[in-house]
CSV table of C-alpha atoms and ligand atoms in Angstrom, one decimal:
chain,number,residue,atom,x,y,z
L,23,UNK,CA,24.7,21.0,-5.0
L,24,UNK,CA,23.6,19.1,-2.0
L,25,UNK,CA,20.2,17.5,-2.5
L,26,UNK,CA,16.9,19.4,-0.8
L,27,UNK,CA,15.9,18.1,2.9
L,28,UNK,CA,12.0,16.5,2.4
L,29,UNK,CA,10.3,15.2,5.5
L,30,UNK,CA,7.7,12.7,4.4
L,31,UNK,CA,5.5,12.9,7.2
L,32,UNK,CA,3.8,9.5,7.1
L,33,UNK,CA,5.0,6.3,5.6
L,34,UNK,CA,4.8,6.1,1.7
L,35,UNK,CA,4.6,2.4,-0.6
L,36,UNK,CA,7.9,1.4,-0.6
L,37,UNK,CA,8.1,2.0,-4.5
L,38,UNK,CA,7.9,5.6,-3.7
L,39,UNK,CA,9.7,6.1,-0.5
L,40,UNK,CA,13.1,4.8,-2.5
L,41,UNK,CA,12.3,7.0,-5.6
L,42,UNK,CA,12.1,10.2,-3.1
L,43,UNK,CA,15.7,9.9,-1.5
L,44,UNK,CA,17.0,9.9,-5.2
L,45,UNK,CA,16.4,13.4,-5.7
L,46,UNK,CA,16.4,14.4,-2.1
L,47,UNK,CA,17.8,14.3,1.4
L,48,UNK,CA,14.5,12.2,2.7
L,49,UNK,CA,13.2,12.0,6.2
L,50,UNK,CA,10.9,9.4,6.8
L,51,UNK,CA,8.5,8.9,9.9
L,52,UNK,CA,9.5,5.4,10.6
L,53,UNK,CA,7.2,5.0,13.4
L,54,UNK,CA,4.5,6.4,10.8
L,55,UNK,CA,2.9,8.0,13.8
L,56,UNK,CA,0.5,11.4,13.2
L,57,UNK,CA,3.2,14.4,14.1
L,58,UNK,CA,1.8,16.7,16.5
L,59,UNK,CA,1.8,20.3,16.3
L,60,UNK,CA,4.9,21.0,17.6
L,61,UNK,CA,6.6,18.3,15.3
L,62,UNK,CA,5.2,20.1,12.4
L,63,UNK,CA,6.5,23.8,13.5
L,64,UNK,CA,10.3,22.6,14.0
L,65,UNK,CA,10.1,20.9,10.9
L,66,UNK,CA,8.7,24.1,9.0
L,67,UNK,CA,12.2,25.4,10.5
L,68,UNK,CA,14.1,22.2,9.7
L,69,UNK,CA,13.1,21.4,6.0
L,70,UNK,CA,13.3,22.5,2.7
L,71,UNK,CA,10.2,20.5,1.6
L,72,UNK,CA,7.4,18.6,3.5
L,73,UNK,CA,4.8,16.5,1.8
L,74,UNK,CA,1.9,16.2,4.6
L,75,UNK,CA,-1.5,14.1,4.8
L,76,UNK,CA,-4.9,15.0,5.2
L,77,UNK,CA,-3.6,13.5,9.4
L,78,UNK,CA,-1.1,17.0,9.5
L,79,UNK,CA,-2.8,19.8,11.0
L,80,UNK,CA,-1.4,23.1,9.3
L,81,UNK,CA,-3.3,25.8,10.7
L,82,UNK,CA,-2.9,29.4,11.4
L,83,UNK,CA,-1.0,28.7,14.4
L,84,UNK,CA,1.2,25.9,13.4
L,85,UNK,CA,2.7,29.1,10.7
L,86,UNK,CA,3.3,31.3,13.7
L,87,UNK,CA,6.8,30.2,13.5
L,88,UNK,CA,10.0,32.3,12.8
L,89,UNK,CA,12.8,31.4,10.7
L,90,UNK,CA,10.9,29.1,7.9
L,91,UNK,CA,13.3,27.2,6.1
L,92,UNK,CA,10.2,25.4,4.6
L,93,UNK,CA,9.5,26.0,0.8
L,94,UNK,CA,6.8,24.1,-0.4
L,95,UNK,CA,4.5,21.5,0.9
L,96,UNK,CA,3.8,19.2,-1.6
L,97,UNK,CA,0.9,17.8,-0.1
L,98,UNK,CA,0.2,13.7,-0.5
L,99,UNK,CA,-3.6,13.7,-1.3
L,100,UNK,CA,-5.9,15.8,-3.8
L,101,UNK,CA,-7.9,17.5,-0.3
L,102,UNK,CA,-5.9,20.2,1.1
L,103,UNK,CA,-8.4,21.7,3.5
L,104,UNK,CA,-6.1,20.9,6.4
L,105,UNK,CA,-3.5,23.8,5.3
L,106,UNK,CA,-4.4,27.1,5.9
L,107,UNK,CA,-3.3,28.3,2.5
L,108,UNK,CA,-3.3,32.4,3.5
L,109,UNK,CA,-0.6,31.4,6.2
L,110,UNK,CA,1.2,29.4,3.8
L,111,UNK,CA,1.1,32.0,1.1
L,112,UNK,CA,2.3,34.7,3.5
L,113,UNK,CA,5.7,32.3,4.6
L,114,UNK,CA,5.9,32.0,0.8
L,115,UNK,CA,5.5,28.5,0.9
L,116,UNK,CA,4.0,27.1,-2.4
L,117,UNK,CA,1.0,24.1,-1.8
L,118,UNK,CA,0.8,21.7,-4.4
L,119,UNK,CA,-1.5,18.7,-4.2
L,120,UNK,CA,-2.3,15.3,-6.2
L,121,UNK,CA,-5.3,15.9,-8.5
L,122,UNK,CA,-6.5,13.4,-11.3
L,123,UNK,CA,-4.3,10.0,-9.7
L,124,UNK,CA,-7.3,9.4,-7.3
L,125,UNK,CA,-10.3,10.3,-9.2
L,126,UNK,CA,-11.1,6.9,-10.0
L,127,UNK,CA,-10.5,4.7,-7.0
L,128,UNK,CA,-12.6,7.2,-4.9
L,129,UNK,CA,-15.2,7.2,-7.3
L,130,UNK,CA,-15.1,2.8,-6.8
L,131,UNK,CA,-15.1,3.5,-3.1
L,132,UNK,CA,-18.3,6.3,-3.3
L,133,UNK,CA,-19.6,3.4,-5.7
L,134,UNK,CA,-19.0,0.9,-3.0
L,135,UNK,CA,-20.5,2.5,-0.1
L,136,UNK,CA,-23.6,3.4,-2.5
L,137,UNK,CA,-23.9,-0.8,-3.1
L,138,UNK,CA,-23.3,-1.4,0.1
L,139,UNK,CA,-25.9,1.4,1.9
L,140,UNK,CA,-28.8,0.0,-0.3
L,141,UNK,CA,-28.2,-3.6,-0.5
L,142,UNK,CA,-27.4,-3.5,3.6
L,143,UNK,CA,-24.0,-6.0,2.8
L,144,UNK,CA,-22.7,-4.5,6.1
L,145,UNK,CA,-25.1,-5.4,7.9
L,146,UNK,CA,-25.9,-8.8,6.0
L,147,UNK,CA,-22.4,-9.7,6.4
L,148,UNK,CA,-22.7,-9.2,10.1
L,149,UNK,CA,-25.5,-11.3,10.8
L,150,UNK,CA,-23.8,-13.8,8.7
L,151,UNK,CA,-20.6,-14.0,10.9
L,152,UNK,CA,-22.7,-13.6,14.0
L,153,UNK,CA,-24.4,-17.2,13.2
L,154,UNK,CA,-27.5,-15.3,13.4
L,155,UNK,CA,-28.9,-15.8,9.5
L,156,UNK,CA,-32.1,-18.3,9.5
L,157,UNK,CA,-31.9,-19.3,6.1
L,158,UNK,CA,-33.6,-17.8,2.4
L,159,UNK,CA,-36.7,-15.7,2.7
L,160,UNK,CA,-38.7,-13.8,0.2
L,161,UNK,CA,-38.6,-10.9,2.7
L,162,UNK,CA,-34.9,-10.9,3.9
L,163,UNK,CA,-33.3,-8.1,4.2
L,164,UNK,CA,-34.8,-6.2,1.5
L,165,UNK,CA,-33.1,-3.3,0.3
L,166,UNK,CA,-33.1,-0.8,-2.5
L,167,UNK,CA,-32.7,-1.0,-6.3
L,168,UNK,CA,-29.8,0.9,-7.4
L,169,UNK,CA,-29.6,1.1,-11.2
L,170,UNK,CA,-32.3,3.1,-13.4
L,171,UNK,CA,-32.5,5.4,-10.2
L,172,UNK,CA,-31.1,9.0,-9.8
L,173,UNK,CA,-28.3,10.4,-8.4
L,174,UNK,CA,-27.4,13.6,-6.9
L,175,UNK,CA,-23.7,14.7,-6.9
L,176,UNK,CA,-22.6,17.5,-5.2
L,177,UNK,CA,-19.1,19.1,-6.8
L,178,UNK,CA,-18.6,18.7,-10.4
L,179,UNK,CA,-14.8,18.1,-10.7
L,180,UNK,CA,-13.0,15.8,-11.1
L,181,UNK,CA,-13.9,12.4,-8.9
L,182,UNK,CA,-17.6,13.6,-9.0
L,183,UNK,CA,-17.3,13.4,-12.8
L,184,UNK,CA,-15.6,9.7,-12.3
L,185,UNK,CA,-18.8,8.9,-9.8
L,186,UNK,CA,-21.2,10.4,-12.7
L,187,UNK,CA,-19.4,7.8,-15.5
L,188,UNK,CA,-19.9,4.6,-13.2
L,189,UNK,CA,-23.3,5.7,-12.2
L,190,UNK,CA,-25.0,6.7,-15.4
L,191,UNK,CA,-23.0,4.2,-18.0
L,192,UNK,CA,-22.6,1.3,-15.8
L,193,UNK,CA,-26.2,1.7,-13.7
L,194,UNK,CA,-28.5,3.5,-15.8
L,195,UNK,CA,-28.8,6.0,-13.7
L,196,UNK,CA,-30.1,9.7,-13.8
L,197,UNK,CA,-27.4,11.9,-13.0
L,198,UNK,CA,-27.9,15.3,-10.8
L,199,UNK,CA,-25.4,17.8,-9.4
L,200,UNK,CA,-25.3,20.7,-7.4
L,201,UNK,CA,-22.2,22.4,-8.0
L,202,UNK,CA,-21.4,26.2,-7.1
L,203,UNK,CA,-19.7,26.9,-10.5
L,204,UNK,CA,-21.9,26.1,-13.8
L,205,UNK,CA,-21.3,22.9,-15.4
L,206,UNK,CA,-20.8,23.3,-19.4
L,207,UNK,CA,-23.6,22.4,-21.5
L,208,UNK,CA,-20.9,19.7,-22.8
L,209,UNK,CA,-20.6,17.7,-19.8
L,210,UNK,CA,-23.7,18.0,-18.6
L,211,UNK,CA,-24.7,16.5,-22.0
L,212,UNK,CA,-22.4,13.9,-21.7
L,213,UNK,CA,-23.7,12.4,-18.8
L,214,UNK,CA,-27.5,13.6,-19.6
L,215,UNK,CA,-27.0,15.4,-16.1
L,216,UNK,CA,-29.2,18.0,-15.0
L,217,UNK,CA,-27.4,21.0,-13.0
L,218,UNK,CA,-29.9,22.3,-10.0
L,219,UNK,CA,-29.5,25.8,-8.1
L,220,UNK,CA,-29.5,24.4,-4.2
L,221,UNK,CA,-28.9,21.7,-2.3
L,222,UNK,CA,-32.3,21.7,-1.1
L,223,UNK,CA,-33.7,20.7,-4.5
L,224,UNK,CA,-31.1,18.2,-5.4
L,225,UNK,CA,-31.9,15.9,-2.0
L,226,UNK,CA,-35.4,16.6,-2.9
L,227,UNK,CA,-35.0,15.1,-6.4
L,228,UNK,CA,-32.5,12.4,-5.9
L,229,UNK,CA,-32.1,8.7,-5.1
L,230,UNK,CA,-29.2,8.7,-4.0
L,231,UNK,CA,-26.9,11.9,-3.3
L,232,UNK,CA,-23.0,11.1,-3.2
L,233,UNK,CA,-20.4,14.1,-1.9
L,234,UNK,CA,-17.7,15.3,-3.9
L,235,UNK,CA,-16.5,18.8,-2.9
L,236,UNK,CA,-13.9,20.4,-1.0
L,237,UNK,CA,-14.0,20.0,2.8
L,238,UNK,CA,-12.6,23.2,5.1
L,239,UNK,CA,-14.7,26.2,6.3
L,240,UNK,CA,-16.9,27.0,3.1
L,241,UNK,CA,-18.3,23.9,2.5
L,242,UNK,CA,-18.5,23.2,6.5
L,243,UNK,CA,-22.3,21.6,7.4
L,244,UNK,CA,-23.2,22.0,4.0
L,245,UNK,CA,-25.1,19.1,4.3
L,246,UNK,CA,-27.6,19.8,7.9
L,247,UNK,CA,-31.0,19.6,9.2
L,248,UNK,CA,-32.5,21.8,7.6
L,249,UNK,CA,-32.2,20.5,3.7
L,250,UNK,CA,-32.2,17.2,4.7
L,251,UNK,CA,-36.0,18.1,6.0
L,252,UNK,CA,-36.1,18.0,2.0
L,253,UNK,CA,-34.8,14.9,0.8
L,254,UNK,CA,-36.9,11.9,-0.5
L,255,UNK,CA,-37.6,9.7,3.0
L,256,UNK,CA,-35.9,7.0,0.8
L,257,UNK,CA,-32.6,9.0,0.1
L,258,UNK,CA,-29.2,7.3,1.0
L,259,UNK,CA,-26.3,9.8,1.7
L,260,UNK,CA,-22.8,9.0,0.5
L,261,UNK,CA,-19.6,10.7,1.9
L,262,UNK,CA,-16.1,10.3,0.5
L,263,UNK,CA,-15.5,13.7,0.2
L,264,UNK,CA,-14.4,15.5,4.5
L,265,UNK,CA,-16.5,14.7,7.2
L,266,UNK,CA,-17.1,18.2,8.2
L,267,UNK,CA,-19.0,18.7,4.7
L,268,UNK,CA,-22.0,16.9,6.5
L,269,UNK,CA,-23.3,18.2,10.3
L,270,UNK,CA,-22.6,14.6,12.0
L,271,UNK,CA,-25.5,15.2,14.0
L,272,UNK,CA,-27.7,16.0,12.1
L,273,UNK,CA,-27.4,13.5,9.7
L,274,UNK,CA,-27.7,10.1,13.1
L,275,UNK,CA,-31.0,12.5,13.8
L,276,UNK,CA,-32.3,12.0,10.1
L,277,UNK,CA,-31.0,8.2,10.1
L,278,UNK,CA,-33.0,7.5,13.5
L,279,UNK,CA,-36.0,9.8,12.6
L,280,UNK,CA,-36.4,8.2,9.1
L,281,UNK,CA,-35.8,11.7,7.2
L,282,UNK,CA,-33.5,9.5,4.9
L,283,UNK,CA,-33.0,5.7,4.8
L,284,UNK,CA,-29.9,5.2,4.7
L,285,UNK,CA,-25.9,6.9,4.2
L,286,UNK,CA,-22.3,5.3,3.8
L,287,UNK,CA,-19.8,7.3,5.4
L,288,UNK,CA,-15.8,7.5,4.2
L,289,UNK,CA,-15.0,10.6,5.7
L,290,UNK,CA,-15.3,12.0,9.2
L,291,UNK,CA,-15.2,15.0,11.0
L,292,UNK,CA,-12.7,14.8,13.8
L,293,UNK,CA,-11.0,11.5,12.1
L,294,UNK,CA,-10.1,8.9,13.4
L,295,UNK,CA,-12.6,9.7,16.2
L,296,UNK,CA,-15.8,8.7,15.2
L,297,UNK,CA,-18.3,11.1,16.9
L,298,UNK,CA,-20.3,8.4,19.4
L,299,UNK,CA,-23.5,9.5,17.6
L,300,UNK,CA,-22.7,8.2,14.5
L,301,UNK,CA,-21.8,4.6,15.8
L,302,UNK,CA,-25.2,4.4,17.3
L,303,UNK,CA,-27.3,5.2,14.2
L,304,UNK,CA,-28.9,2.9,12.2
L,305,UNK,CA,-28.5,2.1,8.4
L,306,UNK,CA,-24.8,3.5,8.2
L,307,UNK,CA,-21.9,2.0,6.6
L,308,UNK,CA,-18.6,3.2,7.7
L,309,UNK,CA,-15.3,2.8,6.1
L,310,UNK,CA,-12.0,3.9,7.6
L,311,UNK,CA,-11.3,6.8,4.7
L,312,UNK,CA,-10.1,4.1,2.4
L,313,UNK,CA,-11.0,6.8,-0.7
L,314,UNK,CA,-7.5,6.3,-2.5
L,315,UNK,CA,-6.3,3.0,-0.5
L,316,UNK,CA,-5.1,1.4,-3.9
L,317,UNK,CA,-1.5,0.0,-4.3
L,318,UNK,CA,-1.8,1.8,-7.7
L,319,UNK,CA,-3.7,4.8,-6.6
L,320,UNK,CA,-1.2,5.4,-3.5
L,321,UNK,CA,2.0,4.8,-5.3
L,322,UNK,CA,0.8,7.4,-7.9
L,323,UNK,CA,0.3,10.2,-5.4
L,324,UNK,CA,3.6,9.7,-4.2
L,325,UNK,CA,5.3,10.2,-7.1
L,326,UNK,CA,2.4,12.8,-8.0
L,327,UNK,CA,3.9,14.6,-4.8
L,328,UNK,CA,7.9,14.3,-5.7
L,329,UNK,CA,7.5,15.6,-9.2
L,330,UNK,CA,5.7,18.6,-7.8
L,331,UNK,CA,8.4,19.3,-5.4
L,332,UNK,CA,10.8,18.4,-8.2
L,333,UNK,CA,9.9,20.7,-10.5
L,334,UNK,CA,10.0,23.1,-7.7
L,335,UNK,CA,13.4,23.0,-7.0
L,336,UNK,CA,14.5,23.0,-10.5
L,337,UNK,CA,12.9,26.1,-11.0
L,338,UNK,CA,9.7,24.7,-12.8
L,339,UNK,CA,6.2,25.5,-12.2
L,340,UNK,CA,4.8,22.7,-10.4
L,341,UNK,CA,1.7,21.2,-12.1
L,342,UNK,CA,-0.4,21.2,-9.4
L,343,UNK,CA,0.2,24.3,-7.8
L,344,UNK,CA,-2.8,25.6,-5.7
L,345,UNK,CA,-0.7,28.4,-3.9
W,13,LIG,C1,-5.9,10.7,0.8
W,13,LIG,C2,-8.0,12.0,0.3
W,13,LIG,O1,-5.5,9.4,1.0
W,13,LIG,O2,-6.6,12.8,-1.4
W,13,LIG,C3,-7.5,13.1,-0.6
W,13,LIG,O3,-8.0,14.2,-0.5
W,13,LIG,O4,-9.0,12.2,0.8
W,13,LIG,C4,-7.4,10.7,0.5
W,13,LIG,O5,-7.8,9.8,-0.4
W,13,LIG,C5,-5.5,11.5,1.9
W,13,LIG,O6,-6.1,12.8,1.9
W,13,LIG,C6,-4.0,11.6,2.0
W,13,LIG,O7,-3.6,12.9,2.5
C-alpha cells in the first residue's frame, strides 16, 4: 500500500522531519515560509494529511473547497483556535492536536515573563547595553517582590496547572484561578488554590494574573477595560496563552494610565504584527511566542503530531482527537 501524502506546512527539528517520511509520503515547506490561503485550499485537495501551525489560517472560507482529499489535520501545537472545527467536521476531516508535551516549557516561559515584568530585566538589560547604567544605587530600578505573593490563573488545564506547581511550590505563592468549568476540590487542594466566579474578582485579588485558556471567538477580549478598572494598580498581566484573549488596546491604556503596573506578553493578536500600540507602552516585556521553543518540547510535538496521524491511518483512534 503506498504510504499517505502529509504536507508539513512549516519546517519541523530535523529529528522529526526524518521520522515523518518513514511512515508517509512527506511534503516539506523548504522555504518554511507561512502558506497563504490559497496554498492551503489546493493542499486540502492535494493531501491526505496536513499538520498546520498556529501561522495556517483554516477558516470558514479556506473549507469552501470541493473535492477534499484532506483527512485529518494533525495539528503541530496544543492551540487550535486557528481551525474552524465546524468546517472541518463537515469535510469530515478529523483535528488532533499536541496536549501535555508543552505544558511545562510554557509554564517556564509564563514563569519567565512573570520574572522578568517585575524585576524590569528587559529593561535593565537595555540600559545596560545602551552604556547608559551609572553604577549601584539603593533606589535602582526597583521592582516587585515575586514570591509569597498571589497569583491569578485564568484556565485550569493543563499548562495553567504546570504555572500553579512552579508558582506555589517554588515561590510561595497564593494560587487563584478563574476557570469556566469547576476545579475539583482535589486540585484545588493540592495547590491550596482558591477558585473565584469572574474575572473581575480574580484581577481584583491577585498579584499577579498569568493567561492560560483557549484563544478563538469565546475567549476573544476576555481580558478589557472594563475588569481591568478592577485590578490591584500593582497587578502585572502575563500572556502566553492567544493574543486576542486580551483587548490590545486596552491593556497599553491601563499600562500608560497606571490601572496595572506592569504585563509580559508571549502572544499577540494579529502575530507577527505587533499592534503599534503595544510597542509604545510602558512596562511591557515582549517575547516572540517562544511558549514551546524547546529542542525537547518541539521535537515532542512532532512526533506528538505523526502518531496522531498514524494511528489515524491504521484505523486507530487518535489520542488527541478534538474533532
Ligand atoms: C506552538 C502554542 O508552538 O501549541 C501551542 O498552542 O502556542 C505554541 O507553543 C504553536 O502553536 C505551534 O503551532
Amino acid at each position: 500500500m503506498s504510504k499517505p501524502k502529509l504536507l508539513i506546512t512549516r519546517r519541523w527539528p530535523k529529528a522529526v522531519e526524518e521520522a515523518a517520511s518513514e511512515d508517509f509520503d512527506v511534503t516539506l515547506n523548504e522555504k518554511d515560509r507561512p502558506l497563504s490561503s490559497e496554498d492551503m485550499r489546493n493542499a486540502l485537495t492535494s493531501y491526505d494529511a496536513i499538520s498546520p501551525t498556529v501561522t495556517d489560517i483554516l477558516n470558514t472560507k479556506t473549507f469552501e473547497v470541493e473535492n477534499v482529499r484532506c483527512k485529518i489535520l494533525c495539528n503541530y501545537g496544543v492551540g487550535y483556535s486557528h481551525i474552524d472545527l465546524t468546517s472541518a467536521q463537515k469535510l469530515g476531516i478529523c483535528v488532533t492536536n499536541t496536549p501535555d508535551v508543552l505544558s511545562d516549557c510554557t509554564a517556564d516561559i509564563a514563569m519567565t515573563l512573570m520574572l522578568m515584568a517585575a524585576r524590569r530585566a528587559g529593561e535593565g538589560e537595555r540600559e545596560l547595553r545602551a552604556d547608559e547604567w551609572q553604577g549601584w544605587r539603593p533606589t535602582h530600578m526597583i521592582g516587585s517582590k515575586v514570591t509569597g505573593k498571589t497569583l491569578g490563573i485564568v484556565g485550569f488545564g493543563r499548562i495553567g496547572q504546570a504555572m500553579a506547581s512552579r508558582a506555589h511550590f517554588g515561590f510561595g505563592m497564593k494560587i487563584n484561578i478563574f476557570s469556566r468549568s469547576q476545579v475539583s476540590s482535589e486540585i484545588l487542594e493540592k495547590y491550596n488554590a482558591k477558585q473565584f466566579g469572574s474575572v473581575e474578582t480574580l484581577l481584583n485579588e491577585s498579584d499577579f494574573v498569568s493567561l492560560h485558556c483557549p484563544g478563538g471567538t469565546s475567549n476573544r477580549h476576555l481580558i478589557n477595560a472594563s475588569n481591568l478598572s478592577y485590578a490591584k494598580p500593582d497587578l502585572i498581566l502575563i500572556n502566553t496563552a492567544r493574543g486576542e484573549v486580551i483587548d490590545e488596546t486596552a491593556l497599553a491604556n491601563a499600562l500608560k494610565n497606571k490601572v496595572i503596573k506592569a504585563a509580559g506578553l508571549d502572544v499577540f493578536d494579529g502575530e507577527p504584527k505587533i499592534n503599534p500600540i503595544l510597542m509604545a507602552a510602558p512596562n511591557l516585556v515582549m517575547l516572540p511566542h517562544l511558549g514551546s521553543a524547546t529542542r525537547e518540547t518541539r521535537e515532542a510535538m512532532g512526533f506528538r503530531a505523526l502518531e496522531n496521524c498514524k494511528a489515524f491511518f491504521n484505523e486507530e483512534p487518535p489520542l488527541d482527537r478534538v474533532a
